[in-house]
Short mmCIF file of C-alpha atoms in Angstrom, two decimals:
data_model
loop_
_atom_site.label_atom_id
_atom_site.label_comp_id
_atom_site.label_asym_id
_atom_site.label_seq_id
_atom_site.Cartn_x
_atom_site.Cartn_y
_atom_site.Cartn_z
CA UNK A 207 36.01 21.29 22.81
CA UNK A 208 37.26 17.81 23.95
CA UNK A 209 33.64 16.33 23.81
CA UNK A 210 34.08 17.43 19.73
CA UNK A 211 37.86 15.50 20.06
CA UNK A 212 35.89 12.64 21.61
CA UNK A 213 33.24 12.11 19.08
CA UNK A 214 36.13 12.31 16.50
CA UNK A 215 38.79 9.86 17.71
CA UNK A 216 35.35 7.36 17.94
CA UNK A 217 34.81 8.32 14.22
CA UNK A 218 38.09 7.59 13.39
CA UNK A 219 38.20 4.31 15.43
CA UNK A 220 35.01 3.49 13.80
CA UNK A 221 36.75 3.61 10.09
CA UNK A 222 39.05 1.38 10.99
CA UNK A 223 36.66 -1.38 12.66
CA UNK A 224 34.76 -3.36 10.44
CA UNK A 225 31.40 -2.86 11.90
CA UNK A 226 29.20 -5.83 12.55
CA UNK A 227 25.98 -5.29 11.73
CA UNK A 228 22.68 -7.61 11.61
CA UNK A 229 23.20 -8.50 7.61
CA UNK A 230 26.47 -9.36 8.03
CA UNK A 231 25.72 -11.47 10.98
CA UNK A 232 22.94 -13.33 8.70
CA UNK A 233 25.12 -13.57 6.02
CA UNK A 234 28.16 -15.29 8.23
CA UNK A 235 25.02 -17.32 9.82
CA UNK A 236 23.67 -18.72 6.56
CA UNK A 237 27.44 -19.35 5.34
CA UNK A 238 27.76 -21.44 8.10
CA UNK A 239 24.59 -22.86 7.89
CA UNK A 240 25.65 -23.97 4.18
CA UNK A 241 29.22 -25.46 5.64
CA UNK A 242 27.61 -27.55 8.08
CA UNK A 243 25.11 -29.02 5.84
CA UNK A 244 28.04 -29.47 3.29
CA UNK A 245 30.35 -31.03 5.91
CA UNK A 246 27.46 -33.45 6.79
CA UNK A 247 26.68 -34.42 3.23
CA UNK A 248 30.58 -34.81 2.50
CA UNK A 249 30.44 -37.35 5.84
CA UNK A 250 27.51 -39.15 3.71
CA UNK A 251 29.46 -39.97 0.84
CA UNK A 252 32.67 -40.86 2.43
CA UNK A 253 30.09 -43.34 4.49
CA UNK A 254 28.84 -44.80 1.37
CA UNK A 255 32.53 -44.88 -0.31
CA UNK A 256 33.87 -46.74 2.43
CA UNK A 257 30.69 -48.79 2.81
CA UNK A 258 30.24 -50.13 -0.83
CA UNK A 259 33.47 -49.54 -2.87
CA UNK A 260 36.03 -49.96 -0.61
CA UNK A 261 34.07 -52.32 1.86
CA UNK A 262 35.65 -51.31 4.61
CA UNK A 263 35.37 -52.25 8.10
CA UNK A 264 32.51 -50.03 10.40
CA UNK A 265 36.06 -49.56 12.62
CA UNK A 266 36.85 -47.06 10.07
CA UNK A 267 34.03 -45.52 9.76
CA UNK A 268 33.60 -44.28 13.65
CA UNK A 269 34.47 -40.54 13.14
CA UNK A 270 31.99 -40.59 10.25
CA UNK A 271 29.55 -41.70 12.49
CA UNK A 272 30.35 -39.52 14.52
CA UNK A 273 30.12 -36.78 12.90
CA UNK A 274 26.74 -37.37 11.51
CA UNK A 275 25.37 -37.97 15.37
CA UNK A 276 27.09 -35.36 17.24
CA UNK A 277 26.90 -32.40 14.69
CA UNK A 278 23.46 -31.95 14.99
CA UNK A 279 23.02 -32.66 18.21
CA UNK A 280 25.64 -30.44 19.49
CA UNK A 281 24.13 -27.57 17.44
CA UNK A 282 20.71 -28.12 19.48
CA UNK A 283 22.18 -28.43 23.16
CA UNK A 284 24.42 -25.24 22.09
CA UNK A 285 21.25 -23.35 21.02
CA UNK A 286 19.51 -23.93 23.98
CA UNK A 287 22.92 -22.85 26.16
CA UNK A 288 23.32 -19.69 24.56
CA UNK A 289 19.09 -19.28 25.37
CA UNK A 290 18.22 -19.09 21.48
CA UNK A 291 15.23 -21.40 21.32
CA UNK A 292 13.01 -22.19 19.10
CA UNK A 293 10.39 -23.80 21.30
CA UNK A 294 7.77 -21.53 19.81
CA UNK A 295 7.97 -21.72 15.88
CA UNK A 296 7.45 -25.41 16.18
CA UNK A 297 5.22 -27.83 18.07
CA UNK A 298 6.46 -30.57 19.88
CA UNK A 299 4.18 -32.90 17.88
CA UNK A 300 5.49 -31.35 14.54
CA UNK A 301 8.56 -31.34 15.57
CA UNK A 302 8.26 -35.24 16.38
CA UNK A 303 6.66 -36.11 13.13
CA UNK A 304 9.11 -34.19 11.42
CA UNK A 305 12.02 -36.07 12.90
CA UNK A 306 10.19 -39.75 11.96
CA UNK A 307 9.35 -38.56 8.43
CA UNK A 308 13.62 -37.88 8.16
CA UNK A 309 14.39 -41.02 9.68
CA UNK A 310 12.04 -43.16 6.87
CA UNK A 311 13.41 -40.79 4.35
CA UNK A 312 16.90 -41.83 5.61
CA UNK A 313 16.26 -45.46 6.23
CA UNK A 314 14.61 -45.79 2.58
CA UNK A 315 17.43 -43.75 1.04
CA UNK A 316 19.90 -46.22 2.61
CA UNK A 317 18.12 -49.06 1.73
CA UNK A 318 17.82 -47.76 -1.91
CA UNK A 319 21.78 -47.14 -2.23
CA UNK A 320 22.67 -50.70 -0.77
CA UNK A 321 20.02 -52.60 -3.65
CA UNK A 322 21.59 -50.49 -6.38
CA UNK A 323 25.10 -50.79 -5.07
CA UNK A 324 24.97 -54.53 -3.87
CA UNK A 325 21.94 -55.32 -5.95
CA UNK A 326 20.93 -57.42 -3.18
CA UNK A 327 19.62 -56.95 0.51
CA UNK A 328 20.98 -58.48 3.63
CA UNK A 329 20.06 -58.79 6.83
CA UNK A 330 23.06 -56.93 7.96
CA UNK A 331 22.27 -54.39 5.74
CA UNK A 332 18.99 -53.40 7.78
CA UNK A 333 20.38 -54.61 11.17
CA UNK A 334 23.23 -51.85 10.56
CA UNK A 335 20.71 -49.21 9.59
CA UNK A 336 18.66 -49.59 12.07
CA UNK A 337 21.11 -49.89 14.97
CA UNK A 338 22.23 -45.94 13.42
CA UNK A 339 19.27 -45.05 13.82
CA UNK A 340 18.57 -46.60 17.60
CA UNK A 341 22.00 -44.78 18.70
CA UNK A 342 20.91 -41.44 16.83
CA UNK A 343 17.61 -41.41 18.24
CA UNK A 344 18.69 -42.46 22.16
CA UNK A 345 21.56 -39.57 21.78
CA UNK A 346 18.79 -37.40 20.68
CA UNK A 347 16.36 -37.90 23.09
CA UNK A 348 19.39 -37.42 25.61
CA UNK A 349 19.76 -34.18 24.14
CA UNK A 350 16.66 -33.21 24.38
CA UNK A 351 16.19 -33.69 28.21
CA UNK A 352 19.73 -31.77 28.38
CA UNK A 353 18.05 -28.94 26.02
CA UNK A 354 15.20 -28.95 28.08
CA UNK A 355 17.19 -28.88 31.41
CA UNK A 356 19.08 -26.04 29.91
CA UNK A 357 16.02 -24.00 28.67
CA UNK A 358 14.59 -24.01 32.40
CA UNK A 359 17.80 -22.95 34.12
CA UNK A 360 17.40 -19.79 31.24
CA UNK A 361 13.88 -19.30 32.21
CA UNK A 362 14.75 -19.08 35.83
CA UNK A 363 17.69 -17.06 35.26
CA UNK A 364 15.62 -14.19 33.37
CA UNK A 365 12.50 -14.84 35.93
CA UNK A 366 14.68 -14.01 38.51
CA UNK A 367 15.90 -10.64 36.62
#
């Protein structure tokens, strides 16, 4: 009798609840997914507004740059906290050319913008470009050996269990 009142009050309960299961988790995942990568590309433009329209200062463009460094980086080093890594779907050395090919892709993309924009190339220009992508690639390597600090503290933690 009350094992028949327990089972259901937890059907009741369970009406009310919105239940959380694994497609709505992918779905609330891949709307993310799409917010960050709008959120980054929005950070892009305003870049290249205040860059060649309004020719603004860099000072005014530090939480853009921001932005575009920590976002991603941030996402990795939380990844690796929370012990969801993703060491095995891609090689190091993949992962390494990967990361150069986006960086020429990037580079030449900027490079293309400023000629159409400017219709001329400066040394500033490239010195600018290339000092991003200095910072972006020391803060990622940083990240890295704090990922990879991280991902042995997790693999000690469940060798231990």
């Amino acid at each position: 009798m009350k094992e028949q009142r327990v089972k259901k009050k937890t059907a009741e309960r369970m009406k009310d609840e919105i239940v959380m299961d694994e497609r709505i988790k992918e779905g609330y995942r891949k709307i993310y997914t799409e917010l960050l990568r709008l959120i980054v590309l929005a950070d892009v433009v305003s870049l290249l507004v205040k860059e060649f329209v309004l020719k603004a200062d860099w000072h005014t463009m530090i939480t853009e740059f921001a932005v575009l460094i920590f976002a991603p980086v941030y996402l990795m080093v939380r990844q690796n906290m929370l012990g969801i890594h993703a060491e095995g779907v891609m090689s190091q050395g993949k992962r390494r050319r990967k990361l150069w090919v986006m960086m020429a892709v990037s580079f030449a993309c900027y490079m293309a913008a400023v000629l159409v924009i400017k219709k001329s190339l400066e040394v500033s220009d490239v010195a600018g470009a290339l000092s991003f992508i200095a910072v972006w690639l020391f803060i990622y390597w940083g990240a890295e050996k704090i990922n990879l600090y991280f991902y042995k503290r997790k693999m000690r933690q469940y060798e231990d269990e």
